[in-house]
Coordinates of C-alpha atoms in Angstrom, one line a residue:
X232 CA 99.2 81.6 69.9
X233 CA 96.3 79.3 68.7
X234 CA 93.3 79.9 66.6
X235 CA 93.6 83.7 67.0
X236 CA 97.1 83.9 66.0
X237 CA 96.9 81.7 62.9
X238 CA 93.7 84.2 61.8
X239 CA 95.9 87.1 62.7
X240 CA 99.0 86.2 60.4
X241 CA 96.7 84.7 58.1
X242 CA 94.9 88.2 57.3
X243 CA 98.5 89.7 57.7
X244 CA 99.9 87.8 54.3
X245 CA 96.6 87.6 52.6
X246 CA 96.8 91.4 52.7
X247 CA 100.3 91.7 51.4
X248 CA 99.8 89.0 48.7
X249 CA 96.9 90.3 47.1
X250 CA 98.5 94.0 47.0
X251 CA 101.0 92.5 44.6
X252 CA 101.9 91.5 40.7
X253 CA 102.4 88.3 40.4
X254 CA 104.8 88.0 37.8
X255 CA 107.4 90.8 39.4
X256 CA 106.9 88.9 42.6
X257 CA 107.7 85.2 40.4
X258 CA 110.8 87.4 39.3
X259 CA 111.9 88.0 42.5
X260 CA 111.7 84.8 44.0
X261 CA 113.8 83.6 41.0
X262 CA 116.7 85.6 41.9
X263 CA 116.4 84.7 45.8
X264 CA 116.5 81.3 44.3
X265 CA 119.4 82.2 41.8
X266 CA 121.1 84.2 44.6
X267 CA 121.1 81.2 47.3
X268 CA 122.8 78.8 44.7
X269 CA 125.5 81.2 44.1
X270 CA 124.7 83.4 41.0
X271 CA 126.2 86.9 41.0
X272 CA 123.5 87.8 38.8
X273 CA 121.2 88.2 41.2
X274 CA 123.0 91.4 42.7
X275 CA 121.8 93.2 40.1
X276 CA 118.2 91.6 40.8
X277 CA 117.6 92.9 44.0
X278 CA 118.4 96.5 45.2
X279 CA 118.8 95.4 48.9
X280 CA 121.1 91.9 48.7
X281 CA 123.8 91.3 50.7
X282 CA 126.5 90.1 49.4
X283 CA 126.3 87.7 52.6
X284 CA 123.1 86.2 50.8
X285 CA 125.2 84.5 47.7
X286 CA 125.2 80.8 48.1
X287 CA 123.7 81.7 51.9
X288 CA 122.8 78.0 53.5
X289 CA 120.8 76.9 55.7
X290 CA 121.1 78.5 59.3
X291 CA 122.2 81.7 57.5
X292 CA 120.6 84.8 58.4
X293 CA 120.2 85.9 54.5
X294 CA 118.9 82.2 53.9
X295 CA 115.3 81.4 53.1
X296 CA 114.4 77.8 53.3
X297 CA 113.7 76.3 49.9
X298 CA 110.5 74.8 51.2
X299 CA 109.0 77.9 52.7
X300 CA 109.7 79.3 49.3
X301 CA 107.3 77.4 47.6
X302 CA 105.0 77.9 49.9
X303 CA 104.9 81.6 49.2
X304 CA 104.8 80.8 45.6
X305 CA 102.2 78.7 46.4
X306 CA 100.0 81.1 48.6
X307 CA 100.6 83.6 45.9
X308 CA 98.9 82.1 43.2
X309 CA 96.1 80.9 45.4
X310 CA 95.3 84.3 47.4
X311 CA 92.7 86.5 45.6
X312 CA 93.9 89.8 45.2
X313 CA 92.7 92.9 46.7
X314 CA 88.6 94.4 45.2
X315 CA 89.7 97.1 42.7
X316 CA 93.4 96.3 43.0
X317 CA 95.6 97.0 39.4
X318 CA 93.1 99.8 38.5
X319 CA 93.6 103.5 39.4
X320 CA 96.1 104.8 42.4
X321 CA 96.7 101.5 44.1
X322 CA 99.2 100.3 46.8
X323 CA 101.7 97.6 45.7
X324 CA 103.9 95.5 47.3
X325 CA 107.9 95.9 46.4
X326 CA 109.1 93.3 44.0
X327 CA 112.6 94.4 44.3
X328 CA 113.8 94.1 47.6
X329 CA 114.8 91.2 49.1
X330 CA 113.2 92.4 52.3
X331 CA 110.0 91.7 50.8
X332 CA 110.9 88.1 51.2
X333 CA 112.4 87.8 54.1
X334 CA 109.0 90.0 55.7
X335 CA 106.8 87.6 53.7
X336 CA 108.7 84.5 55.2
X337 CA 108.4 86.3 59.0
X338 CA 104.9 86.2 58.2
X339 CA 104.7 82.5 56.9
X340 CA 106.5 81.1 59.8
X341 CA 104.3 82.7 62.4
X342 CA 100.8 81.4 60.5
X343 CA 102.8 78.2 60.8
X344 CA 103.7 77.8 63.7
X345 CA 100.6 79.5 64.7
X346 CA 99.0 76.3 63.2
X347 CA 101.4 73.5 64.9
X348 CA 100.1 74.6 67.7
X349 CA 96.3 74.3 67.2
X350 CA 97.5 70.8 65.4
X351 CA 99.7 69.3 68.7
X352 CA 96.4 70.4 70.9
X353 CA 95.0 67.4 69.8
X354 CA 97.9 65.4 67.8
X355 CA 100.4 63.5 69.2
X356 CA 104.1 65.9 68.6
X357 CA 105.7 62.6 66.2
X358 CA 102.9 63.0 63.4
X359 CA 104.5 66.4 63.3
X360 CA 107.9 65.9 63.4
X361 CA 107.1 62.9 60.3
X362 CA 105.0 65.6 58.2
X363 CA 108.2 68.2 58.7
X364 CA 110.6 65.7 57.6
X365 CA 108.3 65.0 55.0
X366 CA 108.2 68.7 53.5
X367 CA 111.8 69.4 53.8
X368 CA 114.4 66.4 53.9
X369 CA 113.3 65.9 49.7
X370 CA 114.9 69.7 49.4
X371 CA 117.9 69.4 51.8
X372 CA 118.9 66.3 49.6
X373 CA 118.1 67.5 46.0
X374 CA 117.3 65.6 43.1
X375 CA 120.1 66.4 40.9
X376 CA 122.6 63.5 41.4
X377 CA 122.9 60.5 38.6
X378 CA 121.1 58.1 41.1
X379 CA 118.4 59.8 41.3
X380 CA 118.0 60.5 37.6
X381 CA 119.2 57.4 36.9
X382 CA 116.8 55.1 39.0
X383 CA 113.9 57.3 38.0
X384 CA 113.8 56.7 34.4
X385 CA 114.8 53.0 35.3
X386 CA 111.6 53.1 37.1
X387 CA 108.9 55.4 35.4
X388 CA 110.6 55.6 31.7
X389 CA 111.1 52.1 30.7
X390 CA 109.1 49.4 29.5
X391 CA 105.3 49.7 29.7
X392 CA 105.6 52.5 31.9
X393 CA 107.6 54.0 29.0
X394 CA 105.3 52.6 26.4
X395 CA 102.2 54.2 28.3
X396 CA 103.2 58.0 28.5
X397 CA 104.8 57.4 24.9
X398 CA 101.2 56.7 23.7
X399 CA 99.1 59.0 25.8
X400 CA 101.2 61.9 25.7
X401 CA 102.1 61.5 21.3
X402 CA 106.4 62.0 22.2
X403 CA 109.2 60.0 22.9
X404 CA 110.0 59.9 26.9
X405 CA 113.6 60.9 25.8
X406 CA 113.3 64.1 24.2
X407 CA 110.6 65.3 26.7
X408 CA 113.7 64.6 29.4
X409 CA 116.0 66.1 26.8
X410 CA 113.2 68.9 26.4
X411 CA 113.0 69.6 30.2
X412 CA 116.7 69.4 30.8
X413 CA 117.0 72.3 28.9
X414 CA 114.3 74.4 30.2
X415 CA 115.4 73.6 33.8
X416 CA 119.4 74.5 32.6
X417 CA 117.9 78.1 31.4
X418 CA 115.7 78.7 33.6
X419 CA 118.3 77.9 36.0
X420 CA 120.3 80.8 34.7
X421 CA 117.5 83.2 33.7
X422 CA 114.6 85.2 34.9
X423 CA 112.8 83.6 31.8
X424 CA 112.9 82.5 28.5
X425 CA 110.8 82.9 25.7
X426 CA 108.5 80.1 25.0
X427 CA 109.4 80.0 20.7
X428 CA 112.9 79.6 21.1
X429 CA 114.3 76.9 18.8
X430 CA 115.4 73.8 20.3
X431 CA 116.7 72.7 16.8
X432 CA 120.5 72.6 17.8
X433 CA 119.1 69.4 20.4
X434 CA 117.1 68.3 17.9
X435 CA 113.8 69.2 19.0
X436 CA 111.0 70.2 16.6
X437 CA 108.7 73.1 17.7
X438 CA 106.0 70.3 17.8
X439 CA 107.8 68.4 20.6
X440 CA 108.4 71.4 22.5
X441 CA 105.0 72.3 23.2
X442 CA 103.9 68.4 23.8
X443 CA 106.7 69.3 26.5
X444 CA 105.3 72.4 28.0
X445 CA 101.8 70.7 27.8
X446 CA 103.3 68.4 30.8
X447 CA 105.7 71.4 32.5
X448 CA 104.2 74.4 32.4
X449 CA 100.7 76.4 32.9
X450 CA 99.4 79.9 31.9
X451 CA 98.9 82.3 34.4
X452 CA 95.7 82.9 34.9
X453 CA 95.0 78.9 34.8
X454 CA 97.6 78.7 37.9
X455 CA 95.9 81.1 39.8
X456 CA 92.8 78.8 39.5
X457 CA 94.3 75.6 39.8
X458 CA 96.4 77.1 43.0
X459 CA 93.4 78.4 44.7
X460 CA 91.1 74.7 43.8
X461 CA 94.0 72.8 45.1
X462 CA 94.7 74.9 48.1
X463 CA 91.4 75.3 49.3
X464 CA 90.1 74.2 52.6
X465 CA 91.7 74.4 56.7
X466 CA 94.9 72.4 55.8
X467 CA 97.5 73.8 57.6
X468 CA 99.1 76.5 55.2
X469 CA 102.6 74.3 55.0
X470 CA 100.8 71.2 54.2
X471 CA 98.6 71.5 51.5
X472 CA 98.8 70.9 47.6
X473 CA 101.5 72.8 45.6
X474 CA 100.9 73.1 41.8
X475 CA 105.2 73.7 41.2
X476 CA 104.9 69.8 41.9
X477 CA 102.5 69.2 38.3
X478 CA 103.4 72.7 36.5
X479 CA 107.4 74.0 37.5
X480 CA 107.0 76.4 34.6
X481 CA 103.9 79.7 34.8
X482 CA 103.9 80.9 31.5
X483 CA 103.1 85.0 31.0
X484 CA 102.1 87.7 28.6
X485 CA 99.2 87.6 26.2
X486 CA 100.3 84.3 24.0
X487 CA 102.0 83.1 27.4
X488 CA 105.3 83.5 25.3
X489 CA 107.6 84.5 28.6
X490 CA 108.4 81.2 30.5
X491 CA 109.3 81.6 34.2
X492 CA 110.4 79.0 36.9
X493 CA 110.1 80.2 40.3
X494 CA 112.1 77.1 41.6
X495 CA 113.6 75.3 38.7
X496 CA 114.9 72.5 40.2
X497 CA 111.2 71.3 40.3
X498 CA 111.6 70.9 36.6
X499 CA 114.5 68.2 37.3
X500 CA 111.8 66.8 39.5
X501 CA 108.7 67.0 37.5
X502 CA 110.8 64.9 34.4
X503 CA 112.1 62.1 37.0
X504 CA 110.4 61.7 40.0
X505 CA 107.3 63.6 39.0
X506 CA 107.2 61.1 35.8
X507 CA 104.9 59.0 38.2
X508 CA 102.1 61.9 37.3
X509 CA 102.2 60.5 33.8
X510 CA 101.6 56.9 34.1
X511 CA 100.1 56.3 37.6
X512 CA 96.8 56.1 35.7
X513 CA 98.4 53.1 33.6
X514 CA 97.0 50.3 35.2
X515 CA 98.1 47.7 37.5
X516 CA 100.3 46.1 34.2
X517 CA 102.0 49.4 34.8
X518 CA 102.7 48.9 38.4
X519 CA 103.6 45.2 38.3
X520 CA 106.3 46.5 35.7
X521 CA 107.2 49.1 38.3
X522 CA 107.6 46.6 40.9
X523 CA 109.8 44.5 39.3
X524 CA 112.1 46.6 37.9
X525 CA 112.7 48.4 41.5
X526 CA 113.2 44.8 43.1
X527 CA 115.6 44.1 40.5
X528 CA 117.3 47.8 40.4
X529 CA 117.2 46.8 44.4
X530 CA 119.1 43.8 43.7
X531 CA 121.5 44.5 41.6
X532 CA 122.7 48.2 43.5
X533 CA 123.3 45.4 46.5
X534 CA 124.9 42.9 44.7
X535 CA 127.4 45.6 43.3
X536 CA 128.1 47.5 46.2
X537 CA 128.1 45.2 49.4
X538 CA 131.3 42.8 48.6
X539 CA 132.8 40.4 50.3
X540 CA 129.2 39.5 50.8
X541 CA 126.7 37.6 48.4
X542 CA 123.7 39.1 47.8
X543 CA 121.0 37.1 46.0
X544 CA 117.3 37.5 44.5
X545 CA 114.3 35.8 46.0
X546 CA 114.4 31.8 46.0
X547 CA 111.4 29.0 45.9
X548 CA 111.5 26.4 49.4
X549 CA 109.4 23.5 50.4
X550 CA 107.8 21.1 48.9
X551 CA 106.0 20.6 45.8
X552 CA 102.6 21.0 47.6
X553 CA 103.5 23.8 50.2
X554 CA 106.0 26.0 48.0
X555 CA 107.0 29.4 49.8
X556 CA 108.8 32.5 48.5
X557 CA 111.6 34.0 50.1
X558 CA 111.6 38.3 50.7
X559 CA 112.7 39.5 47.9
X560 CA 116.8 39.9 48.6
X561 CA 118.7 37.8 51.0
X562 CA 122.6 39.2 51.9
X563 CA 124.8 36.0 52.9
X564 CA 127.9 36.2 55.4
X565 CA 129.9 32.9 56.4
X566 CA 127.3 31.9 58.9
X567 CA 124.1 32.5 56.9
X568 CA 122.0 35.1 55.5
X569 CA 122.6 38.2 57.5
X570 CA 119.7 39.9 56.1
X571 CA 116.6 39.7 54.3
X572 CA 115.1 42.6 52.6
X573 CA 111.6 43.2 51.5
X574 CA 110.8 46.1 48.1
X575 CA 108.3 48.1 48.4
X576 CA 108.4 50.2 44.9
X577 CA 104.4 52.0 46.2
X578 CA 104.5 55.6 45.9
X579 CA 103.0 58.2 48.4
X580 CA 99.9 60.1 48.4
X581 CA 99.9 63.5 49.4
X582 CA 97.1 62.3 52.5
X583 CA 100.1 59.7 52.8
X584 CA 102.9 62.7 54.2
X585 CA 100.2 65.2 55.1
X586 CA 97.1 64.1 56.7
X587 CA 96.1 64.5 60.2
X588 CA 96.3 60.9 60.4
X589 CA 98.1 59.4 57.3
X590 CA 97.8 55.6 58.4
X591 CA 93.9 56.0 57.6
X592 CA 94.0 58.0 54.8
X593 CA 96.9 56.0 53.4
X594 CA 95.5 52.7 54.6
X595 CA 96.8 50.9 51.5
X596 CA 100.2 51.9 51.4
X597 CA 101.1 51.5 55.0
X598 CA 99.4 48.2 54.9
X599 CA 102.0 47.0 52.1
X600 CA 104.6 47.7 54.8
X601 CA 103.1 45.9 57.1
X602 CA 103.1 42.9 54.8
X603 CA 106.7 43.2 53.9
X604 CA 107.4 43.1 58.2
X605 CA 104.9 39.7 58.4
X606 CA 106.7 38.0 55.4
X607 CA 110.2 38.5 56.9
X608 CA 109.0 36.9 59.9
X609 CA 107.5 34.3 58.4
X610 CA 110.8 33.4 56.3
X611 CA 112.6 33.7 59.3
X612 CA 110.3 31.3 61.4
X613 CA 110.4 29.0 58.8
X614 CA 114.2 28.9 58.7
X615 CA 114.3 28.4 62.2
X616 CA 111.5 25.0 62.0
X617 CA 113.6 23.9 59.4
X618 CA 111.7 24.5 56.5
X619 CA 113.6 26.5 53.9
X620 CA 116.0 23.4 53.3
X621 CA 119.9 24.6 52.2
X622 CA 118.5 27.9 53.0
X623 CA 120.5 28.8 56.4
X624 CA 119.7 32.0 58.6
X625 CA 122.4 33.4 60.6
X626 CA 121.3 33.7 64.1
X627 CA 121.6 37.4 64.2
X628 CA 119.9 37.7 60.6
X629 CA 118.7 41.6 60.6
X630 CA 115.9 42.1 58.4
X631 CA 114.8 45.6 56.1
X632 CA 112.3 47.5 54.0
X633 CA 113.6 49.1 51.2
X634 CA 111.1 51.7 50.2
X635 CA 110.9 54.0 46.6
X636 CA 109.6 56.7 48.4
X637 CA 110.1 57.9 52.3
X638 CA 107.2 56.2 54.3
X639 CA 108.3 56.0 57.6
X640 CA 111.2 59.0 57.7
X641 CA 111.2 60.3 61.4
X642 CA 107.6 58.8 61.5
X643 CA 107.4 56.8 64.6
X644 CA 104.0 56.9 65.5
X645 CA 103.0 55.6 61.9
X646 CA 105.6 52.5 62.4
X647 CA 104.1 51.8 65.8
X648 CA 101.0 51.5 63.8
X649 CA 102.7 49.2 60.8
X650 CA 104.7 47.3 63.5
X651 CA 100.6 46.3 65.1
X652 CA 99.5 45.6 61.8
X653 CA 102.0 42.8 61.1
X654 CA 102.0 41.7 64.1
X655 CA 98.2 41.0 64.0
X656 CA 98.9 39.2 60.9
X657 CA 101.6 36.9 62.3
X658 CA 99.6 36.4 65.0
X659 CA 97.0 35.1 62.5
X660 CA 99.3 33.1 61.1
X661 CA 100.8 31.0 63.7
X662 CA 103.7 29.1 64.5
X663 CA 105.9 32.7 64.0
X664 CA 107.8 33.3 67.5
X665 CA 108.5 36.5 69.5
X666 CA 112.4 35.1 68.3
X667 CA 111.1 35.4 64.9
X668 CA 109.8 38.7 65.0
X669 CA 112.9 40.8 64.4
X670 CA 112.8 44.3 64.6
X671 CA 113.0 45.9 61.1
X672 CA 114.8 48.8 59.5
X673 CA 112.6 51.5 57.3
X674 CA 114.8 52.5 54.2
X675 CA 114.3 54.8 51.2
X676 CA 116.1 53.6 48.5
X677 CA 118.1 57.4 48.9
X678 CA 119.2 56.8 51.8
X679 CA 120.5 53.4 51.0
X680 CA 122.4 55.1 48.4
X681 CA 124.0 57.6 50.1
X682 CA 124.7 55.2 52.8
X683 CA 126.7 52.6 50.7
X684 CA 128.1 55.5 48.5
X685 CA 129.3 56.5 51.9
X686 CA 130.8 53.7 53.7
X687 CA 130.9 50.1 53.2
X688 CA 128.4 46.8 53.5
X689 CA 129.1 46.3 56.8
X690 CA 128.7 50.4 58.3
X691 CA 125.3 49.7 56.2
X692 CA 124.3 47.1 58.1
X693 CA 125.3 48.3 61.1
X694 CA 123.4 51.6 60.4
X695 CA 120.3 49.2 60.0
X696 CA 120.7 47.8 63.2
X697 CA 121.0 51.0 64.7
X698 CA 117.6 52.4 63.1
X699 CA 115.8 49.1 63.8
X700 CA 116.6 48.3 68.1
X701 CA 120.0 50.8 68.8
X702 CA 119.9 54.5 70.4
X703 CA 119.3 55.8 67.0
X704 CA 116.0 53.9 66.8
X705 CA 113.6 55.7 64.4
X706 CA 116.5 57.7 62.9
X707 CA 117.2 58.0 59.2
X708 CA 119.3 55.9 57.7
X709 CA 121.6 58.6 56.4
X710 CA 121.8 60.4 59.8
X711 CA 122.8 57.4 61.7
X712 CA 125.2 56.1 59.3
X713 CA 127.0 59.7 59.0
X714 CA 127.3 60.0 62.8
X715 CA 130.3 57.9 62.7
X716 CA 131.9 57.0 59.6
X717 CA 133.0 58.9 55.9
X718 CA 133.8 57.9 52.8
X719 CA 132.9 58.0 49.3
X720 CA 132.2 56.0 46.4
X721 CA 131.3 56.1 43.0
X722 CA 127.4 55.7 41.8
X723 CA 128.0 51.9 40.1
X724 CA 125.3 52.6 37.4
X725 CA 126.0 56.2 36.6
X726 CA 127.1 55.1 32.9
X727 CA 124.1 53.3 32.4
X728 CA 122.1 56.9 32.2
X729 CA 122.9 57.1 28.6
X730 CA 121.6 53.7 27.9
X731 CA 117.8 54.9 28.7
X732 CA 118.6 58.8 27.8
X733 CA 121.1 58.2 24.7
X734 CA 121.5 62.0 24.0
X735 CA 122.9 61.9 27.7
X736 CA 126.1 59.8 26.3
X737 CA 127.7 63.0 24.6
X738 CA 127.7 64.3 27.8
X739 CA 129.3 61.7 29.9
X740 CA 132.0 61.3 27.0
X741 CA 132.7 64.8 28.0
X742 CA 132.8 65.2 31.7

């Protein structure tokens, strides 16, 4: 299709876009939103739904991908509308049918894939496969579980990171949670809600709510600007900035007094993961804090859930005048330590899951990767020269990267491109063998969840081994893990929520 494709379908949804309201068209989306999760509500929303379309999943005819949704919401906001449109006899596009949708979406997926293909004429087909994974594994996982609430407010809502969006944004971190807990639950069940309506029953002031919407939502006519400025450029359509990801919430009306969510599950995400927004400008104090507290979060999830075997923190070996470090967590067996695993608490850029070529753009964070490969090896060949004293490696030691965010997901090319990187640097180095230089498993700390949650300590490692050198090299964790095993488990820390959200605690009492 190519170039004139991509203009073709391009035109096609420009022209539909700018012949519509936005706020009717926000509506709509809401109930296809509300529809797919279930609600029977959203029958009444939409003159055309099939009853086939409630709780419709993924590979579903009547299902529209979560991720191509925000892209229309997205493309929305950002496409001027039509020269004269809104005044006089004027052609508008339906906002009650869910065939508008699913025609929008026909169009979005043909610009798109209109677009892979000008971008595999001259990209290799794994940056592609990384950038997909990138857009929609997040959505086909969710971020409403307690671990993922739970290790985000460990991370981005404790100590200075806590202290520094306490002072710059004049509120306590836990009533703007408490504050966007509730806007996400009625928003969840509403088209919208009106922006003075009292909070007082949760105890928050009117003065706390709008420090709140300051960080969630945006007025209309400022998201239409913000959309298009963030938007603009030949990004391909799928990849480029969305502003649900700073603002969940578009406020409408002259005083912007009716509050709509298009998706509001991005307000779960905006108050956990999206936290990052509020202190990344903290300072490397900040993200020295950060660090630490993943390692140790890293650490202790370990330690709790992968009995009979010992898991430990990093350890000091050598000599006084030639003192060395060990990776960060080292998992023991009868034989040795088994594994050794390296925390990397970085966050992505969006150049980091997007860009043409994200090792460049991304340098920094891919290099930190590349580090945590070299100083496994170098533990390793220092074990094996006898260096690391009591410190014994089990011959078949497996070593990981545990990440905070999703690096390397499906991303081969980019860990080809890691892997050289450390290898240069062992190279420079010395002294490390190819014996040393084990092959190393990728993991978001997700997936490591769901993994353990899932099965035991040794189907986890296993599953490493399997994503590091077996037939499911490259896979996600997750994926290969699942393949052959099933169980659950409960989230070890999920009554620790309450200890950083205390107005949580009423709630675990009650569940």
């Amino acid at each position: 299709m190519g170039r004139l494709g991509r203009d073709v379908y391009r035109r096609k949804l420009e022209r539909y876009l700018s012949h519509s309201f936005d706020e009717p068209i926000i509506s709509l989306i809401s109930a296809l939103v509300a529809a797919q999760s279930g609600s029977q509500n959203a029958l009444a929303m939409m003159q055309d739904l099939p009853p086939e379309a409630l709780g419709a999943e993924l590979g579903s005819p009547y299902h529209i991908p979560l991720w191509s949704v925000e892209t229309l919401v997205n493309e929305l906001l950002a496409i001027p509308k039509a020269k004269g449109f809104g005044t006089g006899r004027t052609r508008v596009l339906n906002a009650e049918m869910f065939q508008t949708l699913r025609a929008l979406q026909g169009i979005l997926i043909k610009l798109e894939n209109a677009e892979d293909g000008m971008f595999l004429e001259k990209h290799d087909v794994f940056y592609e496969m990384a950038r997909i994974a990138q857009r929609q594994f997040p959505w086909q996982r969710g971020v409403t579980n307690a671990p993922h609430l739970y290790r985000s407010m460990l991370l981005y809502g404790t100590g200075s990171a806590r202290e520094y969006f306490e002072a710059s944004a004049g509120i306590s971190l836990s009533d703007f949670v408490k504050t966007g807990a509730c806007m996400s639950g009625a928003l969840a069940g509403n088209a919208w809600v009106h922006r003075q309506r009292s909070l007082s029953e949760i105890g928050i002031s009117p003065e706390v709510r709008e420090a709140t919407l300051r960080k969630l939502a945006i007025p209309h006519v400022e998201a239409r600007h913000l959309a298009a400025r963030m938007r603009k450029g030949h990004r391909h359509t799928a990849y480029r900035p969305s502003i649900l990801r700073d603002f969940p919430i578009i406020a409408f009306g002259e005083q912007d007094e009716r509050l709509r969510a298009p998706m509001p599950e991005l307000i779960m995400y905006r108050y956990t993961s999206g936290l990052y927004l509020d202190v990344v400008e903290g300072g490397s104090a900040v993200w020295t804090d950060i660090g630490a507290r993943f390692e140790g979060y890293v650490l202790e999830y370990l330690q709790t859930m992968m009995s009979p075997y010992e898991v430990i923190g990093e350890q000091v070996y050598g000599p006084k005048k030639a003192r060395h470090r060990t990776p960060d967590v080292l998992v023991s067996g009868t034989d040795g330590i088994v594994a050794v695993i390296e925390c990397k608490s970085k966050r992505m850029s969006f150049d980091a899951r997007y860009a043409d070529d994200p090792v460049t753009s991304a340098s920094v964070g891919f290099d930190e990767l590349a580090k945590g490969m070299f100083q496994i090896w170098r533990f390793i060949s220092h074990a094996r020269r006898g260096l690391t004293g009591d410190i014994k490696v089990d011959p078949f030691c497996r070593g990981a990267i545990v990440t905070a965010d999703s690096w390397l997901t499906m991303a081969s090319r980019q860990a080809e491109q890691v892997i050289a990187t450390a290898m240069a640097m062992a190279d420079a180095e010395g002294n490390i063998d190819e014996g040393d230089r084990r092959e190393i498993a990728f993991c978001p700390i997700d997936d490591v969840e769901y993994v353990l949650q899932h099965g035991t300590a040794d189907s986890f490692l296993d599953a490493c081994r399997e994503v590091s050198s077996g037939e499911k090299k490259g896979f996600m964790l997750s994926v290969a893990h699942a393949a052959t095993r099933e169980r659950q488990r409960g989230y070890p820390f999920k009554d620790r929520i309450a200890d950083v959200l205390p107005w949580m605690r009423s709630a675990f009492e009650h569940d």
